[in-house]
Amino acid sequence: MIVKNFITGPLATNSYLIIAEKEGVVIDAGGDMSELIQAVRKEKITIRYIIATHGHFDHIMGVNQLKREFPSSLFLVNEKDLGLLKRASGMAQSFLNLSISDVVKPDGFVKEGDEIELGREKLRIIETPGHTMGSICVLANGYIFTGDTLFYGTVGRTDLGGSEKLLRESLEKLKKLPDEIIVYPGHGPFTVLGYEKVKNPFLTMDILP
C-alpha cells in the first residue's frame, strides 16, 4: 500500500491518496485537488472511494471536484456528521464561489467496524467522536488516518460540534492500538502512535481536553 500526501485548502489540510494495486481511496479532500488528480491520472489509478474523517468544511472542499473527475467514486462519511456536512458545504461554497447545486452530498455512510476493500488491502473504520460527533479514524495495515482527532503532540478542539467527554473516550480507544502504527493526521506532521502515548499530554492525561 502506498500513501501520498497533498496539503490542500485554506487550513492546510492533509489530503491523502492511498493506493493498492491501481485502486485508490482519497481521505479528506480539503481543497483544490488538481495535484492529486494529476497523480491519479499519471499512475492510472481508479478512485473507488472518497472518505471524510468528519464533516468540517476543510475536509470536504475538494469532494465535488473529485466526483466530477472520477464519477464512479463514492463519497463516504459517518452519518452523525450529516447535519454538520450540510453547514460545511455552505462554508465551502463561500471559499470556492460554488453554486447551491454544488452542495456536497454523501453517497453512503460508514460506521464502526466497516471494512473497505482496496485491492487486496482492507481499511477499517473506527468511530472516534469528540472533535465532531461523527469523527472517524481509518485504520490500515500499519497506518491510521486520524483526521482532527489526534495530531502530533495535541488533539482536535471540541467546541465546533464535538464533546470533551467523547474525545477522552476516543483517545483511550486509540491508545489500545499497537505502538508502531504510523499516524497520518488531518493537519500537521505525521507521527507514531507509541510516541504520542508517551509524549502527547492529552494521551498521558497530563492535560485533559
XYZ file of N, CA and C in Angstrom:
627
model
N 0.842 -1.188 0.000
C 0.000 0.000 0.000
C 0.877 1.238 0.000
N 0.543 2.207 -0.816
C 1.284 3.459 -0.936
C 0.408 4.596 -0.415
N 1.013 5.489 0.361
C 0.300 6.663 0.872
C 0.984 7.917 0.348
N 0.208 8.777 -0.317
C 0.723 10.056 -0.782
C -0.070 11.173 -0.116
N 0.664 12.224 0.285
C 0.035 13.327 0.990
C 0.056 14.589 0.133
N -1.086 15.298 0.125
C -1.205 16.561 -0.579
C -1.776 17.584 0.399
N -1.063 18.691 0.619
C -1.542 19.714 1.545
C -2.453 20.659 0.769
N -3.705 20.770 1.223
C -4.726 21.446 0.423
C -5.553 22.414 1.266
N -6.129 23.403 0.580
C -7.132 24.256 1.189
C -6.581 25.353 2.078
N -7.463 26.235 2.552
C -7.058 27.402 3.339
C -6.526 27.069 4.723
N -6.806 25.866 5.225
C -6.324 25.469 6.553
C -5.257 24.383 6.475
N -4.618 24.252 5.315
C -3.514 23.308 5.123
C -3.891 21.899 5.581
N -4.957 21.406 5.015
C -5.434 20.060 5.334
C -4.562 19.017 4.656
N -4.253 17.959 5.381
C -3.582 16.807 4.786
C -4.617 15.964 4.047
N -4.549 15.988 2.734
C -5.396 15.126 1.909
C -4.546 13.934 1.467
N -5.058 12.743 1.678
C -4.272 11.534 1.429
C -4.828 10.740 0.255
N -3.914 10.246 -0.554
C -4.242 9.291 -1.608
C -3.611 7.963 -1.224
N -4.463 6.960 -1.012
C -3.997 5.619 -0.663
C -4.138 4.747 -1.905
N -3.073 4.072 -2.265
C -3.052 3.281 -3.492
C -2.702 1.835 -3.179
N -3.469 0.927 -3.725
C -3.168 -0.501 -3.645
C -3.624 -1.147 -4.938
N -2.673 -1.697 -5.688
C -2.982 -2.424 -6.920
C -3.831 -1.606 -7.886
N -3.387 -0.370 -8.115
C -4.035 0.529 -9.071
C -5.442 0.956 -8.669
N -5.808 0.705 -7.423
C -7.053 1.242 -6.876
C -6.706 2.281 -5.818
N -7.560 3.315 -5.697
C -7.250 4.390 -4.781
C -8.412 4.819 -3.916
N -8.064 5.324 -2.739
C -9.014 5.962 -1.831
C -8.431 7.317 -1.455
N -9.262 8.331 -1.470
C -8.860 9.662 -1.009
C -9.473 9.902 0.358
N -8.643 10.331 1.292
C -9.127 10.667 2.629
C -8.969 12.167 2.837
N -10.062 12.835 3.148
C -10.107 14.261 3.461
C -9.685 15.133 2.280
N -10.616 15.324 1.371
C -10.400 16.202 0.215
C -10.577 17.646 0.664
N -9.478 18.263 1.097
C -9.570 19.520 1.832
C -9.517 20.794 1.033
N -9.356 20.713 -0.288
C -9.261 21.936 -1.082
C -9.087 21.595 -2.544
N -8.252 22.349 -3.231
C -8.001 22.108 -4.648
C -7.301 20.765 -4.824
N -7.932 19.868 -5.554
C -7.421 18.525 -5.731
C -6.633 18.335 -7.030
N -6.261 19.432 -7.684
C -5.636 19.334 -9.003
C -4.350 18.510 -8.986
N -3.510 18.731 -7.993
C -2.249 17.988 -7.922
C -2.508 16.502 -7.701
N -3.446 16.201 -6.818
C -3.792 14.797 -6.574
C -4.372 14.159 -7.840
N -5.231 14.880 -8.532
C -5.837 14.358 -9.762
C -4.761 14.063 -10.803
N -3.778 14.939 -10.912
C -2.679 14.703 -11.845
C -1.931 13.427 -11.500
N -1.709 13.197 -10.198
C -1.018 11.985 -9.771
C -1.833 10.747 -10.099
N -3.145 10.825 -9.907
C -4.022 9.701 -10.214
C -3.994 9.388 -11.711
N -4.073 10.430 -12.533
C -4.042 10.245 -13.982
C -2.712 9.645 -14.429
N -1.622 10.163 -13.873
C -0.289 9.690 -14.260
C -0.107 8.213 -13.930
N -0.570 7.808 -12.761
C -0.401 6.419 -12.310
C -1.528 5.502 -12.780
N -2.524 6.092 -13.459
C -3.672 5.338 -13.967
C -4.373 4.578 -12.841
N -4.713 5.338 -11.808
C -5.381 4.794 -10.635
C -6.893 4.909 -10.810
N -7.621 3.934 -10.331
C -9.081 4.003 -10.257
C -9.482 4.398 -8.844
N -10.078 5.581 -8.707
C -10.505 6.042 -7.383
C -11.829 5.374 -7.033
N -11.812 4.570 -5.981
C -13.009 3.858 -5.540
C -13.843 4.670 -4.554
N -13.148 5.306 -3.591
C -13.868 5.985 -2.520
C -13.193 7.311 -2.174
N -13.998 8.242 -1.694
C -13.544 9.481 -1.077
C -14.134 9.468 0.325
N -13.293 9.483 1.336
C -13.755 9.370 2.717
C -13.432 10.656 3.464
N -14.403 11.199 4.179
C -14.175 12.341 5.059
C -14.096 11.834 6.498
N -13.028 12.198 7.199
C -12.930 11.788 8.599
C -13.941 12.503 9.475
N -14.468 13.630 8.989
C -15.552 14.333 9.679
C -16.111 15.396 8.734
N -17.129 16.110 9.193
C -17.886 16.954 8.294
C -17.504 18.409 8.217
N -16.379 18.820 8.793
C -15.984 20.223 8.703
C -15.569 20.587 7.278
N -15.770 21.872 6.937
C -15.612 22.298 5.539
C -14.220 22.041 4.992
N -13.184 22.139 5.845
C -11.818 21.993 5.352
C -11.426 20.544 5.114
N -12.387 19.640 5.258
C -12.141 18.229 4.942
C -13.049 17.719 3.823
N -13.863 18.622 3.274
C -14.782 18.209 2.201
C -14.769 19.155 1.000
N -13.944 20.199 1.038
C -13.988 21.221 -0.006
C -13.692 20.678 -1.403
N -12.873 19.643 -1.487
C -12.487 19.119 -2.795
C -13.292 17.924 -3.265
N -14.321 17.550 -2.517
C -15.069 16.334 -2.859
C -15.720 16.432 -4.234
N -16.428 17.512 -4.487
C -17.141 17.608 -5.765
C -16.194 17.692 -6.957
N -15.052 18.299 -6.763
C -14.038 18.319 -7.824
C -13.599 16.892 -8.164
N -13.388 16.095 -7.144
C -13.019 14.695 -7.373
C -14.155 13.909 -8.014
N -15.369 14.192 -7.566
C -16.525 13.471 -8.126
C -16.709 13.784 -9.612
N -16.412 15.014 -9.995
C -16.504 15.353 -11.421
C -15.440 14.618 -12.235
N -14.255 14.493 -11.665
C -13.167 13.804 -12.373
C -13.334 12.298 -12.360
N -13.860 11.777 -11.250
C -13.986 10.328 -11.071
C -15.421 10.007 -10.659
N -16.355 10.060 -11.597
C -17.783 9.969 -11.270
C -18.210 8.636 -10.667
N -17.415 7.598 -10.838
C -17.794 6.309 -10.248
C -17.366 6.182 -8.790
N -16.593 7.152 -8.303
C -16.159 7.105 -6.904
C -17.331 7.401 -5.978
N -17.239 6.891 -4.757
C -18.293 7.062 -3.757
C -17.767 7.895 -2.595
N -18.518 8.933 -2.232
C -18.152 9.772 -1.106
C -18.821 9.247 0.154
N -18.012 8.968 1.180
C -18.495 8.349 2.409
C -18.144 9.203 3.622
N -19.059 9.227 4.584
C -18.859 9.962 5.825
C -19.696 9.269 6.891
N -19.413 9.537 8.148
C -20.247 8.997 9.216
C -21.564 9.768 9.276
N -22.665 9.055 9.411
C -23.989 9.671 9.346
C -24.214 10.700 10.451
N -23.513 10.561 11.562
C -23.687 11.500 12.671
C -23.213 12.907 12.321
N -22.443 13.031 11.248
C -21.976 14.346 10.819
C -22.758 14.875 9.621
N -23.885 14.258 9.310
C -24.639 14.677 8.126
C -25.103 16.129 8.245
N -25.647 16.504 9.407
C -26.080 17.886 9.597
C -24.917 18.854 9.522
N -23.806 18.474 10.109
C -22.606 19.295 10.070
C -22.099 19.425 8.643
N -22.215 18.363 7.874
C -21.774 18.367 6.477
C -22.558 19.385 5.662
N -23.838 19.493 5.918
C -24.668 20.456 5.186
C -24.226 21.887 5.488
N -23.925 22.167 6.746
C -23.451 23.508 7.097
C -22.057 23.758 6.517
N -21.231 22.722 6.537
C -19.870 22.844 5.999
C -19.897 23.118 4.507
N -20.872 22.570 3.804
C -20.983 22.808 2.364
C -21.168 24.295 2.087
N -21.928 24.973 2.945
C -22.124 26.404 2.774
C -20.822 27.169 2.939
N -20.004 26.764 3.908
C -18.720 27.424 4.100
C -17.797 27.140 2.923
N -17.825 25.910 2.413
C -17.008 25.565 1.248
C -17.420 26.401 0.045
N -18.726 26.638 -0.091
C -19.205 27.462 -1.200
C -18.641 28.875 -1.116
N -18.571 29.418 0.090
C -18.082 30.785 0.233
C -16.613 30.894 -0.148
N -15.838 29.839 0.111
C -14.435 29.843 -0.265
C -14.247 29.612 -1.762
N -15.050 28.713 -2.325
C -14.848 28.291 -3.706
C -15.798 28.953 -4.686
N -16.682 29.835 -4.194
C -17.649 30.519 -5.064
C -18.498 29.508 -5.834
N -19.014 28.534 -5.118
C -19.820 27.490 -5.748
C -21.292 27.890 -5.758
N -22.046 27.219 -6.608
C -23.491 27.410 -6.622
C -24.137 26.442 -5.646
N -25.410 26.659 -5.348
C -26.121 25.788 -4.407
C -26.188 24.345 -4.917
N -26.097 24.159 -6.224
C -26.146 22.809 -6.780
C -24.898 22.011 -6.458
N -23.856 22.709 -5.974
C -22.597 22.039 -5.684
C -22.469 21.629 -4.216
N -23.567 21.659 -3.462
C -23.533 21.190 -2.080
C -23.027 19.745 -2.045
N -22.119 19.478 -1.121
C -21.510 18.145 -1.032
C -22.517 17.156 -0.453
N -22.760 16.085 -1.164
C -23.727 15.080 -0.735
C -23.063 13.712 -0.668
N -23.224 12.998 0.446
C -22.614 11.668 0.556
C -23.340 10.635 -0.294
N -22.585 9.669 -0.766
C -23.155 8.522 -1.480
C -23.489 7.379 -0.532
N -22.937 7.454 0.669
C -23.182 6.406 1.655
C -22.538 6.794 2.974
N -22.747 5.951 3.968
C -22.251 6.239 5.311
C -21.380 5.092 5.815
N -20.433 5.431 6.678
C -19.573 4.429 7.300
C -19.746 4.489 8.808
N -19.532 3.345 9.441
C -19.701 3.251 10.889
C -18.629 2.328 11.458
N -18.593 2.239 12.774
C -17.633 1.409 13.494
C -17.580 -0.011 12.929
N -16.366 -0.464 12.608
C -16.171 -1.833 12.175
C -16.328 -2.074 10.685
N -16.824 -1.093 9.950
C -16.935 -1.272 8.494
C -15.553 -1.476 7.894
N -15.477 -2.331 6.877
C -14.225 -2.564 6.171
C -14.393 -2.198 4.705
N -13.442 -1.454 4.204
C -13.452 -1.019 2.814
C -12.316 -1.709 2.088
N -12.638 -2.439 1.045
C -11.628 -3.178 0.304
C -10.923 -2.255 -0.686
N -9.607 -2.378 -0.728
C -8.777 -1.621 -1.653
C -7.719 -2.570 -2.187
N -7.938 -3.068 -3.421
C -7.093 -4.149 -3.905
C -7.226 -5.336 -2.974
N -6.088 -5.819 -2.493
C -6.115 -6.907 -1.503
C -5.996 -6.392 -0.073
N -5.995 -5.069 0.067
C -5.926 -4.456 1.390
C -7.335 -4.156 1.897
N -7.427 -3.922 3.211
C -8.693 -3.518 3.814
C -8.463 -2.321 4.719
N -9.362 -1.364 4.643
C -9.360 -0.215 5.529
C -10.515 -0.374 6.508
N -10.230 -0.250 7.801
C -11.272 -0.438 8.813
C -11.646 0.904 9.440
N -12.927 1.111 9.596
C -13.446 2.353 10.167
C -13.534 2.225 11.691
N -12.994 3.229 12.379
C -13.097 3.317 13.838
C -13.822 4.622 14.170
N -14.932 4.544 14.833
C -15.630 5.758 15.246
C -14.895 6.389 16.432
N -14.525 7.664 16.278
C -13.798 8.380 17.332
C -14.431 9.758 17.556
N -15.657 9.787 18.049
C -16.327 11.076 18.274
C -15.587 11.910 19.307
N -15.761 13.206 19.181
C -15.133 14.136 20.113
C -14.870 15.463 19.431
N -14.040 15.446 18.391
C -13.844 16.667 17.601
C -15.168 17.056 16.952
N -15.834 16.087 16.370
C -17.245 16.188 15.978
C -17.919 14.907 16.439
N -19.223 14.870 16.387
C -19.939 13.673 16.841
C -19.760 12.501 15.880
N -19.448 12.810 14.624
C -19.287 11.754 13.642
C -17.855 11.542 13.198
N -16.890 12.010 13.975
C -15.489 11.822 13.605
C -15.121 10.346 13.542
N -14.325 10.007 12.538
C -13.840 8.636 12.399
C -12.332 8.656 12.181
N -11.705 7.517 12.438
C -10.347 7.241 12.009
C -10.405 6.068 11.034
N -9.431 6.013 10.151
C -9.371 4.939 9.159
C -8.085 4.161 9.400
N -8.230 2.898 9.772
C -7.094 2.051 10.132
C -6.728 1.145 8.964
N -5.474 1.191 8.576
C -4.954 0.322 7.526
C -3.871 -0.569 8.131
N -3.160 -1.280 7.297
C -2.116 -2.186 7.761
C -0.875 -1.393 8.150
N -0.784 -1.039 9.432
C 0.360 -0.291 9.924
C 0.191 1.212 9.922
N -0.971 1.701 9.507
C -1.230 3.136 9.424
C -2.601 3.449 10.010
N -2.745 4.675 10.500
C -4.064 5.150 10.875
C -4.187 6.616 10.467
N -5.314 6.933 9.846
C -5.626 8.284 9.414
C -6.601 8.858 10.429
N -6.145 9.852 11.195
C -6.884 10.267 12.392
C -7.696 11.539 12.217
N -7.684 12.144 11.027
C -8.445 13.374 10.858
C -8.042 14.394 11.901
N -9.025 15.012 12.558
C -8.728 16.009 13.587
C -8.938 15.458 14.994
N -8.910 14.126 15.120
C -8.985 13.515 16.449
C -7.642 13.575 17.150
N -6.565 13.202 16.450
C -5.238 13.136 17.055
C -4.215 13.743 16.107
N -3.412 14.671 16.638
C -2.313 15.285 15.905
C -0.991 14.963 16.599
N 0.084 15.371 15.963
C 1.392 15.318 16.608
C 1.388 16.249 17.825
N 1.446 15.663 19.000
C 1.559 16.438 20.227
C 0.297 17.063 20.768
N -0.828 16.881 20.088
C -2.056 17.508 20.566
C -3.266 16.762 20.009
N -4.447 17.317 20.213
C -5.689 16.703 19.735
C -6.581 17.788 19.148
N -7.681 17.374 18.545
C -8.606 18.329 17.951
C -9.455 19.044 18.993
N -9.880 20.245 18.658
C -10.750 21.017 19.538
C -12.154 20.404 19.546
N -12.908 20.727 20.573
C -14.235 20.118 20.729
C -15.366 21.144 20.706
N -15.055 22.401 20.437
C -16.068 23.455 20.534
C -16.738 23.773 19.198
N -16.537 22.907 18.200
C -17.173 23.112 16.898
C -18.058 21.917 16.545
N -18.901 21.552 17.491
C -19.812 20.436 17.260
C -19.354 19.133 17.869
N -18.500 19.191 18.888
C -17.953 17.974 19.475
C -18.285 17.795 20.939
N -17.451 16.996 21.625
C -17.697 16.650 23.023
C -16.375 16.298 23.687
N -16.043 16.981 24.790
C -14.822 16.674 25.522
C -14.852 15.256 26.077
N -15.992 14.854 26.628
C -16.115 13.515 27.214
C -15.886 12.438 26.151
N -16.515 12.597 24.999
C -16.363 11.594 23.951
C -14.951 11.582 23.384
N -14.313 12.743 23.314
C -12.935 12.771 22.835
C -12.026 11.997 23.773
N -12.205 12.139 25.068
C -11.395 11.372 26.026
C -11.589 9.876 25.801
N -12.835 9.461 25.592
C -13.112 8.045 25.349
C -12.484 7.573 24.040
N -12.513 8.409 23.029
C -11.918 8.043 21.737
C -10.406 7.911 21.841
N -9.775 8.802 22.602
C -8.334 8.716 22.793
C -7.954 7.434 23.514
N -8.757 7.012 24.478
C -8.498 5.746 25.164
C -8.612 4.575 24.188
N -9.529 4.666 23.255
C -9.668 3.625 22.235
C -8.412 3.554 21.364
N -7.915 4.710 20.956
C -6.716 4.737 20.113
C -5.486 4.241 20.866
N -5.429 4.482 22.165
C -4.269 4.051 22.957
C -4.137 2.535 23.018
N -5.195 1.823 22.708
C -5.158 0.357 22.724
C -4.544 -0.232 21.457
N -4.332 0.596 20.446
C -3.738 0.124 19.199
C -2.228 -0.017 19.357
N -1.568 -0.801 18.500
C -0.119 -1.032 18.627
C 0.715 0.239 18.514
N 1.809 0.273 19.261
C 2.670 1.448 19.313
C 3.255 1.815 17.962
N 3.535 0.812 17.126
C 4.275 1.057 15.889
C 3.431 1.661 14.773
N 2.148 1.831 14.995
C 1.282 2.381 13.946
C 1.675 3.817 13.621
N 1.804 4.097 12.328
C 2.081 5.449 11.860
C 0.789 6.243 11.827
N 0.833 7.444 12.373
C -0.344 8.301 12.457
C -0.274 9.372 11.366
N -1.286 9.373 10.497
C -1.431 10.401 9.471
C -2.596 11.301 9.881
N -2.307 12.481 10.436
C -3.376 13.349 10.941
C -3.963 14.249 9.857
N -5.031 14.950 10.201
C -5.693 15.838 9.266
C -4.939 17.129 8.999
N -4.032 17.495 9.911
C -3.198 18.686 9.751
C -1.861 18.414 10.419
N -0.819 19.040 9.918
C 0.477 18.958 10.570
C 1.256 17.703 10.228
N 2.390 17.503 10.924
C 3.294 16.400 10.582
C 2.763 15.031 10.989
N 3.305 14.019 10.329
C 2.990 12.637 10.681
C 3.671 12.306 12.014
N 3.217 11.242 12.658
C 3.819 10.823 13.918
C 3.637 9.322 14.084
N 4.015 8.805 15.224
C 3.894 7.376 15.535
C 3.086 7.251 16.821
N 2.179 6.306 16.851
C 1.254 6.214 17.978
C 1.989 5.987 19.293
N 3.023 5.162 19.294
C 3.766 4.909 20.528
C 4.385 6.176 21.098
N 4.873 7.034 20.236
C 5.430 8.321 20.680
C 4.337 9.166 21.318
N 3.170 9.209 20.684
C 2.076 10.014 21.218
C 1.605 9.500 22.569
N 1.630 8.184 22.754
C 1.210 7.613 24.037
C 2.091 8.100 25.184
N 3.358 8.376 24.869
C 4.316 8.771 25.896
C 4.450 10.277 26.008
N 4.402 10.975 24.858
C 4.738 12.399 24.833
C 3.529 13.333 24.698
N 2.441 12.861 24.147
C 1.288 13.736 23.943
C 0.552 13.917 25.274
N 0.500 15.131 25.818
C -0.092 15.325 27.150
C -1.571 14.964 27.208
N -2.254 14.957 26.072
C -3.667 14.591 26.069
C -3.849 13.076 26.166
N -2.832 12.325 25.762
C -2.891 10.868 25.900
C -2.316 10.394 27.226
N -1.351 11.129 27.763
C -0.803 10.776 29.064
C -1.687 11.303 30.184
N -2.671 12.124 29.812
C -3.608 12.744 30.746
C -2.956 13.789 31.631
N -1.770 14.302 31.214
C -1.213 15.466 31.879
C -2.084 16.688 31.617
N -2.773 16.648 30.465
C -3.756 17.672 30.127
C -5.024 16.947 29.710
N -6.132 17.402 30.195
C -7.404 16.815 29.776
C -8.087 17.738 28.779
N -8.560 17.189 27.637
C -9.261 18.032 26.672
C -10.572 18.529 27.248
